[in-house]
Coordinates of C-alpha atoms and ligand atoms in Angstrom, one line a residue:
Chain D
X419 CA 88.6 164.7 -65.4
X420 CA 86.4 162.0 -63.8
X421 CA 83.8 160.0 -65.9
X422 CA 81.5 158.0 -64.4
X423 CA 79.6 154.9 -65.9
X424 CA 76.2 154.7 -65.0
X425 CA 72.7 154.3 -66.0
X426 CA 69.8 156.7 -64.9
X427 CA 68.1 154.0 -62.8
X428 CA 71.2 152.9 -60.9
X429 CA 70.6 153.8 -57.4
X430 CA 74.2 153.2 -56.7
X431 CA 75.7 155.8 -59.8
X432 CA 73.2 157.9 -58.0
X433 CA 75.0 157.5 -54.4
X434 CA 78.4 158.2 -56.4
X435 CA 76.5 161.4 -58.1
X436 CA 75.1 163.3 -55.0
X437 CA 78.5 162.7 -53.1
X438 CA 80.6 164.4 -56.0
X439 CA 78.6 166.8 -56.5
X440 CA 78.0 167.8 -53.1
X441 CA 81.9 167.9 -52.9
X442 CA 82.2 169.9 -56.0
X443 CA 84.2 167.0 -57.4
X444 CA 83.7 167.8 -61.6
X445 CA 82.5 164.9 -63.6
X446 CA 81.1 163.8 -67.0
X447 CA 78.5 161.1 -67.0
X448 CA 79.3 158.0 -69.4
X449 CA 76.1 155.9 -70.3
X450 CA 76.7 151.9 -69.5
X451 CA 74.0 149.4 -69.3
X452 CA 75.9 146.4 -67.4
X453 CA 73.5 144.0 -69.3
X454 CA 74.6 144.9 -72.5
X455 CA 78.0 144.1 -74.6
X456 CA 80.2 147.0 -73.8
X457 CA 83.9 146.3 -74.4
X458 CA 85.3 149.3 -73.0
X459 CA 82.9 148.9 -69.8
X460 CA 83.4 145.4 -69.1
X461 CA 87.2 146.0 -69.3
X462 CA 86.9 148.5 -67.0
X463 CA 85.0 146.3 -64.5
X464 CA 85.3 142.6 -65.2
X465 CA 82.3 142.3 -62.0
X466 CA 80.0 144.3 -65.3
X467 CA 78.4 146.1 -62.9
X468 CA 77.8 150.3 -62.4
X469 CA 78.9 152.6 -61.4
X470 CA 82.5 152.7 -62.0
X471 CA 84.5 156.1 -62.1
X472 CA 87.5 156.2 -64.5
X473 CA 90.4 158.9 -64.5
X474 CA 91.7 158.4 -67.8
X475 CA 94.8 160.9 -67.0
X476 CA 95.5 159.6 -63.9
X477 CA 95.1 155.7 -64.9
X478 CA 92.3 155.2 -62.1
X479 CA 89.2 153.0 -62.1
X480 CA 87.3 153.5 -58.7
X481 CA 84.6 150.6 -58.4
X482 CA 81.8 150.0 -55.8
X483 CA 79.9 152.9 -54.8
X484 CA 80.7 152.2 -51.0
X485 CA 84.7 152.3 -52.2
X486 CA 84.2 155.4 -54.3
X487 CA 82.7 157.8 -51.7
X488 CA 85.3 156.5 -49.3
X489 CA 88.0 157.8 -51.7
X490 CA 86.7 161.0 -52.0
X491 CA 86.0 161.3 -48.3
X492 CA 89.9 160.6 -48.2
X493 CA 90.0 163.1 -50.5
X494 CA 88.4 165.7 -50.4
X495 CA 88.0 167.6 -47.0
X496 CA 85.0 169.8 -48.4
X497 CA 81.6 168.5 -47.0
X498 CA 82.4 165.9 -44.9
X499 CA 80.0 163.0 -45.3
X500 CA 80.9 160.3 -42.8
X501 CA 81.4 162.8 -40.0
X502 CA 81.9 162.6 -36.4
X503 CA 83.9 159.9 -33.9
X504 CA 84.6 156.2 -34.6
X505 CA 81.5 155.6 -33.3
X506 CA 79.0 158.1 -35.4
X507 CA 81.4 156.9 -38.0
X508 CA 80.5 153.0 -37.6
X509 CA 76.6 154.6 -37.5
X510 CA 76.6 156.3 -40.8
X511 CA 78.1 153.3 -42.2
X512 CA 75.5 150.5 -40.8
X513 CA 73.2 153.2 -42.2
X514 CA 74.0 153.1 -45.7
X515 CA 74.8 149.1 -45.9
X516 CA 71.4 148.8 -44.7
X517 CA 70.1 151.0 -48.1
X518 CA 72.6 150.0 -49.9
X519 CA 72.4 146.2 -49.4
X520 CA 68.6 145.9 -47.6
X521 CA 66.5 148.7 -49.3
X522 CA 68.1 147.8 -52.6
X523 CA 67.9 144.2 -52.4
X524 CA 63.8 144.1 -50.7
X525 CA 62.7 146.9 -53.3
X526 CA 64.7 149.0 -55.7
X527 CA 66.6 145.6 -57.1
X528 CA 62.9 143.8 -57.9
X529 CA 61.2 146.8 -59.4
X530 CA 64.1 147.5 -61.9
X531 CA 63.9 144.1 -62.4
X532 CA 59.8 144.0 -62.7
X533 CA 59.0 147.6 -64.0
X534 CA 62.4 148.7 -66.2
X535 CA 64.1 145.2 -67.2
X536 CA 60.9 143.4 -67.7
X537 CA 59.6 146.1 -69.9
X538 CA 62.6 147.6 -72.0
X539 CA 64.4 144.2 -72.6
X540 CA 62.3 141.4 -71.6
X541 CA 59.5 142.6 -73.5
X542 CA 57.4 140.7 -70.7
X543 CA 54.5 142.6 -68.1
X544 CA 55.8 142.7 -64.1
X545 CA 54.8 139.8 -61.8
X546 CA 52.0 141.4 -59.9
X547 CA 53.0 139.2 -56.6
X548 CA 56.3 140.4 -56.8
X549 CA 55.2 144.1 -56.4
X550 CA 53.1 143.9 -53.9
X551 CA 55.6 142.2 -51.9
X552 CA 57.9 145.1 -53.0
X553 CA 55.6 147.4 -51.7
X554 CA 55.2 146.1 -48.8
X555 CA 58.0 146.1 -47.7
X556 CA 59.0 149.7 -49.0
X557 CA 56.8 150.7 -46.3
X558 CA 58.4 148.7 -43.3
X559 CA 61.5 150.4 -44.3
X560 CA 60.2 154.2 -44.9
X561 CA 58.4 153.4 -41.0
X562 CA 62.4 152.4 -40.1
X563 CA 62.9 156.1 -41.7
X564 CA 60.1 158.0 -39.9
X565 CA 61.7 156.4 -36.6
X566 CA 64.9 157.6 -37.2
X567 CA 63.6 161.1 -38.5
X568 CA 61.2 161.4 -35.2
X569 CA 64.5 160.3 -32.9
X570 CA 67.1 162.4 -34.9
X571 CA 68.2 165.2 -37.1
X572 CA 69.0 163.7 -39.8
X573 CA 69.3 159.5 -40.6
X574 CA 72.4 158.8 -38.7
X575 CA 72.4 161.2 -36.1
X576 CA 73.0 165.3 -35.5
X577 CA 74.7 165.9 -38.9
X578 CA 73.7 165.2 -42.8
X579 CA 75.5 162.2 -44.3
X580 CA 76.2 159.4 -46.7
X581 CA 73.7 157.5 -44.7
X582 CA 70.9 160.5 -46.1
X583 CA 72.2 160.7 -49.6
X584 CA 71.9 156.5 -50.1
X585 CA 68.6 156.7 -49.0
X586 CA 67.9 159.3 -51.0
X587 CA 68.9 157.8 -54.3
X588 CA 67.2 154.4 -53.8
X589 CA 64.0 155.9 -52.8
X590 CA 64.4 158.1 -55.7
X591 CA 64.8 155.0 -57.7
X592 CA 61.9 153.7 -56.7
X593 CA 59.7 156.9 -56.9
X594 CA 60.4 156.9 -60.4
X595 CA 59.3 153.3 -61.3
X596 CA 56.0 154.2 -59.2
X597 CA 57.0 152.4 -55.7
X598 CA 56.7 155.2 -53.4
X599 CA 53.0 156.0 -51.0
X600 CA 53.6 158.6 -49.0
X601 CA 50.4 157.9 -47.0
X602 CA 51.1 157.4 -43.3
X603 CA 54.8 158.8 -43.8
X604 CA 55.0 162.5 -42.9
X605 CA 58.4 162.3 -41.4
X606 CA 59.9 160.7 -44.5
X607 CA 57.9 162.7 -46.9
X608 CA 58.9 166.0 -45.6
X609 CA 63.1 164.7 -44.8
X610 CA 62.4 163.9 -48.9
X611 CA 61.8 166.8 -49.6
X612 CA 64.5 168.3 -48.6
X613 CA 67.1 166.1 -49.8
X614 CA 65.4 166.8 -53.8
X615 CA 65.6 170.6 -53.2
X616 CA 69.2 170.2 -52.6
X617 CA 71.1 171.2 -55.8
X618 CA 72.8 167.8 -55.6
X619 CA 69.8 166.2 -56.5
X620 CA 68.4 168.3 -59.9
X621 CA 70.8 166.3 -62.4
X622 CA 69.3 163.2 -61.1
X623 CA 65.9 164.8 -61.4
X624 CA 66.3 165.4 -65.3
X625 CA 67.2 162.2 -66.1
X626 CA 65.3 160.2 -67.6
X627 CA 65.7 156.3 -68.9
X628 CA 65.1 155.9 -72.4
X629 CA 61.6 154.4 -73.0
X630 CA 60.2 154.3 -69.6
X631 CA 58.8 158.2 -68.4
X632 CA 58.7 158.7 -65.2
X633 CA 54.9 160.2 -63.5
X634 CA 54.5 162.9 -63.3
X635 CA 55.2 163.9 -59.4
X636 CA 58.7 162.7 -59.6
X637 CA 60.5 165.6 -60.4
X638 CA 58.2 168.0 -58.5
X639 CA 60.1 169.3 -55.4
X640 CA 57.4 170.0 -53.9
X641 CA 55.4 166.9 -54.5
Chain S
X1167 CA 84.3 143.5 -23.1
X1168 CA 83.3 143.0 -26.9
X1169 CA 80.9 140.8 -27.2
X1170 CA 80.5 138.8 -31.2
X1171 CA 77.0 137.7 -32.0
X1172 CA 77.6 135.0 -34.5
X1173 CA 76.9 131.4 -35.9
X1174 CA 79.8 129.0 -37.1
X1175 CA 78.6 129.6 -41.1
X1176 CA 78.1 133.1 -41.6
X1177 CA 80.9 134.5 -43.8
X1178 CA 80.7 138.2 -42.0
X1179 CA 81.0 137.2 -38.5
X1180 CA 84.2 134.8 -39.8
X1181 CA 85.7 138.2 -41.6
X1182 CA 85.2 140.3 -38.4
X1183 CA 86.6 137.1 -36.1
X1184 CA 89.6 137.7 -38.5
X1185 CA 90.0 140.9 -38.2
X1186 CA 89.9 141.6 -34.6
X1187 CA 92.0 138.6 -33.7
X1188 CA 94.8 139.8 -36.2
X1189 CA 94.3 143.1 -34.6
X1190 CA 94.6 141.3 -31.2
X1191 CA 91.0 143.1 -29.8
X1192 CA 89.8 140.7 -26.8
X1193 CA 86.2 139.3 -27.8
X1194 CA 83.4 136.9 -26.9
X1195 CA 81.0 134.8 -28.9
X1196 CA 77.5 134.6 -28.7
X1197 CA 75.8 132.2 -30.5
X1198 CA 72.8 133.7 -32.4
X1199 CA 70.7 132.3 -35.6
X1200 CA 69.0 135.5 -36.9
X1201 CA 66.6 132.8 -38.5
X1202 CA 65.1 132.3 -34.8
X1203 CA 63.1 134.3 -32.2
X1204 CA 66.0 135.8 -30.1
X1205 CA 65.0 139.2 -28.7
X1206 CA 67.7 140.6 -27.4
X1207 CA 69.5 140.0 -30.9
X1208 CA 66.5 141.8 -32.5
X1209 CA 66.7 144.8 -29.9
X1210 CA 70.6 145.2 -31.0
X1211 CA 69.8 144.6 -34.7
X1212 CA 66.3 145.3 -36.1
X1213 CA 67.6 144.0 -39.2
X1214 CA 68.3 140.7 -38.2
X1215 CA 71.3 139.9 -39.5
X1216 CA 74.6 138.7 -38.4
X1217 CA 77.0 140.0 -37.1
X1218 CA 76.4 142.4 -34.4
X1219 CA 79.4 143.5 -32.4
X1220 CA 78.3 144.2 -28.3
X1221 CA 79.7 146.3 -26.2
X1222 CA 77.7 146.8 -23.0
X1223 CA 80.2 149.0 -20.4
X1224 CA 80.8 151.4 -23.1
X1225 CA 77.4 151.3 -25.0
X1226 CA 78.3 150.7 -28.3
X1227 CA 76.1 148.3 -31.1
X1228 CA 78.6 147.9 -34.4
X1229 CA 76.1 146.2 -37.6
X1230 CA 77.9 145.2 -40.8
X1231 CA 80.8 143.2 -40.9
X1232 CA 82.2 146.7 -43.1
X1233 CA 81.5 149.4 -40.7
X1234 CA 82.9 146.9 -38.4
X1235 CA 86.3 146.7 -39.9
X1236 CA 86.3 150.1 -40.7
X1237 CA 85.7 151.1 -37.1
X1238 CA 88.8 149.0 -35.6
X1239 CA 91.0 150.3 -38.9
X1240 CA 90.5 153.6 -37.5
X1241 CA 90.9 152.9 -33.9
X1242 CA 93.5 150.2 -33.8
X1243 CA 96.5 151.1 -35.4
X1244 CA 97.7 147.9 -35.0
X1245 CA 98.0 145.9 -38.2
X1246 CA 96.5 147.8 -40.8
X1247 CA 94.1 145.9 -43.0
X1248 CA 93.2 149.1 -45.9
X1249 CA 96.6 150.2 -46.0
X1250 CA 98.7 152.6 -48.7
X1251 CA 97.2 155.8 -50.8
X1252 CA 93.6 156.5 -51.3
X1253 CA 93.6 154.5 -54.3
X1254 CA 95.1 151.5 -52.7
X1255 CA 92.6 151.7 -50.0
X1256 CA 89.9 152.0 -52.7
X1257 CA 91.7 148.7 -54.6
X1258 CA 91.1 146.6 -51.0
X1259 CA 87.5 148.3 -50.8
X1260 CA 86.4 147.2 -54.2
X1261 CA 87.7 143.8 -53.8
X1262 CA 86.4 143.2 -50.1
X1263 CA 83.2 144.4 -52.1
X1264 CA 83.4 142.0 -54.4
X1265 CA 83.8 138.8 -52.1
X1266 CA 81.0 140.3 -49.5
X1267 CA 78.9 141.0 -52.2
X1268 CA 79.4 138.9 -55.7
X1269 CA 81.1 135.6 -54.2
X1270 CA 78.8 135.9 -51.0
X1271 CA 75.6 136.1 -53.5
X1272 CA 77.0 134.0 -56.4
X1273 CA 78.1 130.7 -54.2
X1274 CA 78.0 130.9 -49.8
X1275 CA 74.7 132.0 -49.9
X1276 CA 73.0 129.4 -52.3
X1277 CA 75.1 127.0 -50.2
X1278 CA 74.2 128.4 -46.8
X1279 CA 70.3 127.7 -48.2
X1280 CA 70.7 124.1 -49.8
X1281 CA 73.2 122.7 -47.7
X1282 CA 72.7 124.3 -44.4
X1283 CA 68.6 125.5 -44.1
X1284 CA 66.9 123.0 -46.1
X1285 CA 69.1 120.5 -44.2
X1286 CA 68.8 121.7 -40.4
X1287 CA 65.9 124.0 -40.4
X1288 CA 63.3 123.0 -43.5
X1289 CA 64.5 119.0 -43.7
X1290 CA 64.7 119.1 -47.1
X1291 CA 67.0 117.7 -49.6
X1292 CA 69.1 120.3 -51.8
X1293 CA 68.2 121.3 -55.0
X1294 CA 71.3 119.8 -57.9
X1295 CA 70.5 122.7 -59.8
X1296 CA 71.4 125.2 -57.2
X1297 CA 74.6 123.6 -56.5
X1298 CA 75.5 122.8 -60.1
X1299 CA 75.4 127.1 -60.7
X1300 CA 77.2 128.0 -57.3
X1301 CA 80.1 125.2 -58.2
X1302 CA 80.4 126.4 -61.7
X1303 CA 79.9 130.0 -60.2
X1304 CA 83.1 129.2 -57.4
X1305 CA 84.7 128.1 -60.8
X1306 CA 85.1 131.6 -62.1
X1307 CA 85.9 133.7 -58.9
X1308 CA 88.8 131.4 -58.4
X1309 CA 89.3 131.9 -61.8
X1310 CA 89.6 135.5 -60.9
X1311 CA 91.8 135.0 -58.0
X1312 CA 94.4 132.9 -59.8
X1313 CA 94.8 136.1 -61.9
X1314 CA 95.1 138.6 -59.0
X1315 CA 97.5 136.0 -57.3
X1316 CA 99.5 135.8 -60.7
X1317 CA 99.8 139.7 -60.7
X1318 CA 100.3 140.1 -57.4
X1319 CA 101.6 139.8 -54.0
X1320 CA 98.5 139.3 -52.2
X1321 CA 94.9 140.2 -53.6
X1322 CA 95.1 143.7 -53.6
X1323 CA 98.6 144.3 -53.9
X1324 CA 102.1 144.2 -52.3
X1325 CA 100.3 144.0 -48.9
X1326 CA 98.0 141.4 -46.9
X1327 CA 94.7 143.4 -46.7
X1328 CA 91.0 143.0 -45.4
X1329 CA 90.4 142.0 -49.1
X1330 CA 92.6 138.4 -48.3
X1331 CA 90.8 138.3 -45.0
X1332 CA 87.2 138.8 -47.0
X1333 CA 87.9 136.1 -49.4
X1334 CA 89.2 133.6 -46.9
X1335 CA 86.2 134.0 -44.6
X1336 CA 83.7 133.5 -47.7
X1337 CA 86.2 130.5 -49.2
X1338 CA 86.4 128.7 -45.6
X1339 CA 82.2 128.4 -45.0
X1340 CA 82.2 127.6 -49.5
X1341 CA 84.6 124.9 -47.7
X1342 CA 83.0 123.7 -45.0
X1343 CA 80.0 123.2 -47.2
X1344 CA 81.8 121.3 -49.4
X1345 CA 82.0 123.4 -52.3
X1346 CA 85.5 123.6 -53.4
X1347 CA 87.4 121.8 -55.8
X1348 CA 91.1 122.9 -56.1
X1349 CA 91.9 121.4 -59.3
X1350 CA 92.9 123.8 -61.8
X1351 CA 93.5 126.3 -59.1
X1352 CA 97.3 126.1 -58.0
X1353 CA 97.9 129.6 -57.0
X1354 CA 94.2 130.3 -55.2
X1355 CA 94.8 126.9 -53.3
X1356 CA 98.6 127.8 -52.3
X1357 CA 97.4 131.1 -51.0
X1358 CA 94.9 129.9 -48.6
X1359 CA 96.7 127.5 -47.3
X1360 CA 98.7 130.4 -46.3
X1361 CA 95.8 132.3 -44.8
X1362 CA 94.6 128.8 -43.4
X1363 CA 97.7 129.0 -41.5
X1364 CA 97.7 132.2 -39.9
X1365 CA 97.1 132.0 -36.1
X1366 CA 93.8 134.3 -36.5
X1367 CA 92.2 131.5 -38.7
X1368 CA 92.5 128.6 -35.8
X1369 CA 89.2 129.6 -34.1
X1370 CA 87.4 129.3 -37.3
X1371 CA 88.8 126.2 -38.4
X1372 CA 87.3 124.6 -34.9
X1373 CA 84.0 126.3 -35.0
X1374 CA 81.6 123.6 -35.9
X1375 CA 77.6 124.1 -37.0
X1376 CA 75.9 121.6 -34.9
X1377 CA 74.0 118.5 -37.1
X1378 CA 76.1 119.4 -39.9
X1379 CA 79.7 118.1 -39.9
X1380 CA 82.6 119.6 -41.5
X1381 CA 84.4 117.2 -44.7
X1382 CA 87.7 115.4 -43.1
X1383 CA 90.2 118.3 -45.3
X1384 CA 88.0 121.0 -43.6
X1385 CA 90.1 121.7 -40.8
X1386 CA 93.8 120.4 -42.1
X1387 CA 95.8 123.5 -42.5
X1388 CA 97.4 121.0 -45.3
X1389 CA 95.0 120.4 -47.7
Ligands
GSH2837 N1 77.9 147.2 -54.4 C1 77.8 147.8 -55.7 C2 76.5 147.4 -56.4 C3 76.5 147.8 -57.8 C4 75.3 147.2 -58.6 O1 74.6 146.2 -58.1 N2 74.9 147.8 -59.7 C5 73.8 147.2 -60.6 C6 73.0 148.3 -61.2 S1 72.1 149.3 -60.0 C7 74.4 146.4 -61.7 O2 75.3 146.9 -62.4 N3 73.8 145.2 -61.9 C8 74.2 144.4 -63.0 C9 73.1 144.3 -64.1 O3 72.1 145.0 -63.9 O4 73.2 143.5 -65.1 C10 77.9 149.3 -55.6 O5 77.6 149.9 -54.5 O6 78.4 150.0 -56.5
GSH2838 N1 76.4 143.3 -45.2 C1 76.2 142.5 -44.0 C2 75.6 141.1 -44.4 C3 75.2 140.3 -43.2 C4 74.4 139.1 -43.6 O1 73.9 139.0 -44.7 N2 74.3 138.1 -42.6 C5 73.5 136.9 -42.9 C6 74.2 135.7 -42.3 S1 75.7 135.3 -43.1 C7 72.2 137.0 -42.1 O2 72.1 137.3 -41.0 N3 71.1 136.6 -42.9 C8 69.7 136.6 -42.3 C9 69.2 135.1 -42.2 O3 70.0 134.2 -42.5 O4 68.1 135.0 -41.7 C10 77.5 142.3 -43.3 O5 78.5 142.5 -43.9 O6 77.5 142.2 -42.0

């Protein structure tokens, strides 16, 4: 069976998480915090980073969310998730780069650094510049959202995708350290919505980082 | 015809040069600094970044050097750069991952900012702190290489992969930027001189930034 290293505020273990289970891929979660000393981990992944997906029976260690969900795409012909032509391909896949790399880098990346690092191993209070600047641009990116939601079905284009699912689990990062304002956002709001009443998403809504609770609306579906 | 929007020193537009010229795809360059006003590169690319791959007659906008690569692996069957099983494919993934993302954020992009910016763009002098962490930083991913070259044919495996083409496009601007020393590095050194030598690589080895001149070794397929 799979088992996948990862850590509840990893927006990335969250990416690999939605894709299995959307593919009905079975799992067991293994907890890893990259910053700590973890043998077994680090051997795994000399780059110390999550999430990293280990087949113990079958002597495989996936790493990098991006390369795991393009295994199991290769995979796995149940729920396709980069659907489509070469071109609708190439879409989905600028798509999730830009969550992957610019969503994660402008917000989730500085509020786990700010609200969860900061606070649980630090032992220091966030930089109050540094989240306003966060927030800020959380918003240019969920108008970049409500564009693509006003000119398409979903993110990338007529079908649901990677591209939805990465979104998904960095903005559900960031709702849970407090980042999110729906104000202004109707499109992105309601297309959020949807992706936490998918079934996919529950696990990720129960679980919780040790220390740090998350408010209250988080795990609300209909919130 | 394609149409490349790049500049000489970004690492994503050299891996893309690399991979359409070893799949033999006809392009053009066009120059663009996604630090300056340039509308029509906004327009293609809200995001900003380089590189964007044109193609007016048919249409198409490809963003991120990935999707980019991913989208001529599937259309070109020429030269395959992820070849083998899924979990080969996943082994180039994780390592063009890993030069795009850790050797990209550890050492070119400090070095693109002190050497390159503060030089052409804010006219200031580089910060010896910066480039002490990025050399010791280059240190340890060729380190890392060594060991793959030790264990293998090329980086991620029995076959030349985008993951060789990744690394050389990051290693070439480290390069330029004088950033490398060799010693201590036998096999990482031997094997790009062999990628130094590969026809695709020529173009890049004349591309020159303008105000900012390449060392004398830059361009010797030699040294
Ligand atoms: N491109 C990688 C990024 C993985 C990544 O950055 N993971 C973070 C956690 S979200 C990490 O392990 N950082 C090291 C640390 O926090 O010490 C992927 O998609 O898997
Ligand atoms: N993941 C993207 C990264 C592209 C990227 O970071 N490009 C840099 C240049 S090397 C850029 O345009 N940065 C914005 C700037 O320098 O203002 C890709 O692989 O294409």
């Amino acid at each position: 069976m799979w088992q996948l290293f990862y850590f509840p505020l990893c927006p990335f273990s969250r990416k690999v998480q939605l894709v299995l289970s959307e593919k009905k891929v079975p799992y067991t979660l293994q907890l890893a915090y990259p910053w700590e000393d973890d043998d077994r981990f680090h051997a795994l992944n000399p780059a110390g980073k999550t999430p990293v997906l280990h087949h113990a029976e079958r002597r495989l260690v996936l790493i990098d969310s991006q390369a795991i969900c393009e295994y199991f795409e290769e995979t796995e012909s149940k729920s396709p998730l980069i659907p489509g032509s070469a071109a609708a391909r190439a879409e989905v896949r600028r798509l999730t780069a830009l969550f992957d790399d610019g969503l994660y880098g402008d917000v989730t990346e500085p509020l786990i650094y700010e609200k969860m690092k900061k606070r649980l191993i630090l032992r220091q209070s966030p930089d109050s510049g540094v989240l306003r600047a966060a927030m800020r641009l959380t918003h240019e990116h969920l108008d970049y959202l409500d564009w693509l939601i006003d000119n398409r079905r979903w993110l990338a284009g007529a079908q649901l995708s990677l591209a939805d699912f990465a979104a998904a689990a960095q903005l559900s990062v960031i709702d849970y350290l407090g980042g999110i304002d729906w104000s202004g956002h109707e499109q992105s709001h309601g297309w959020y919505r949807v992706m936490k009443s998918r079934p996919s998403f529950a696990p990720l809504l129960s679980q919780k980082m040790e220390g740090l609770p998350a408010p209250r609306h988080y795990a609300d579906v209909n919130a």
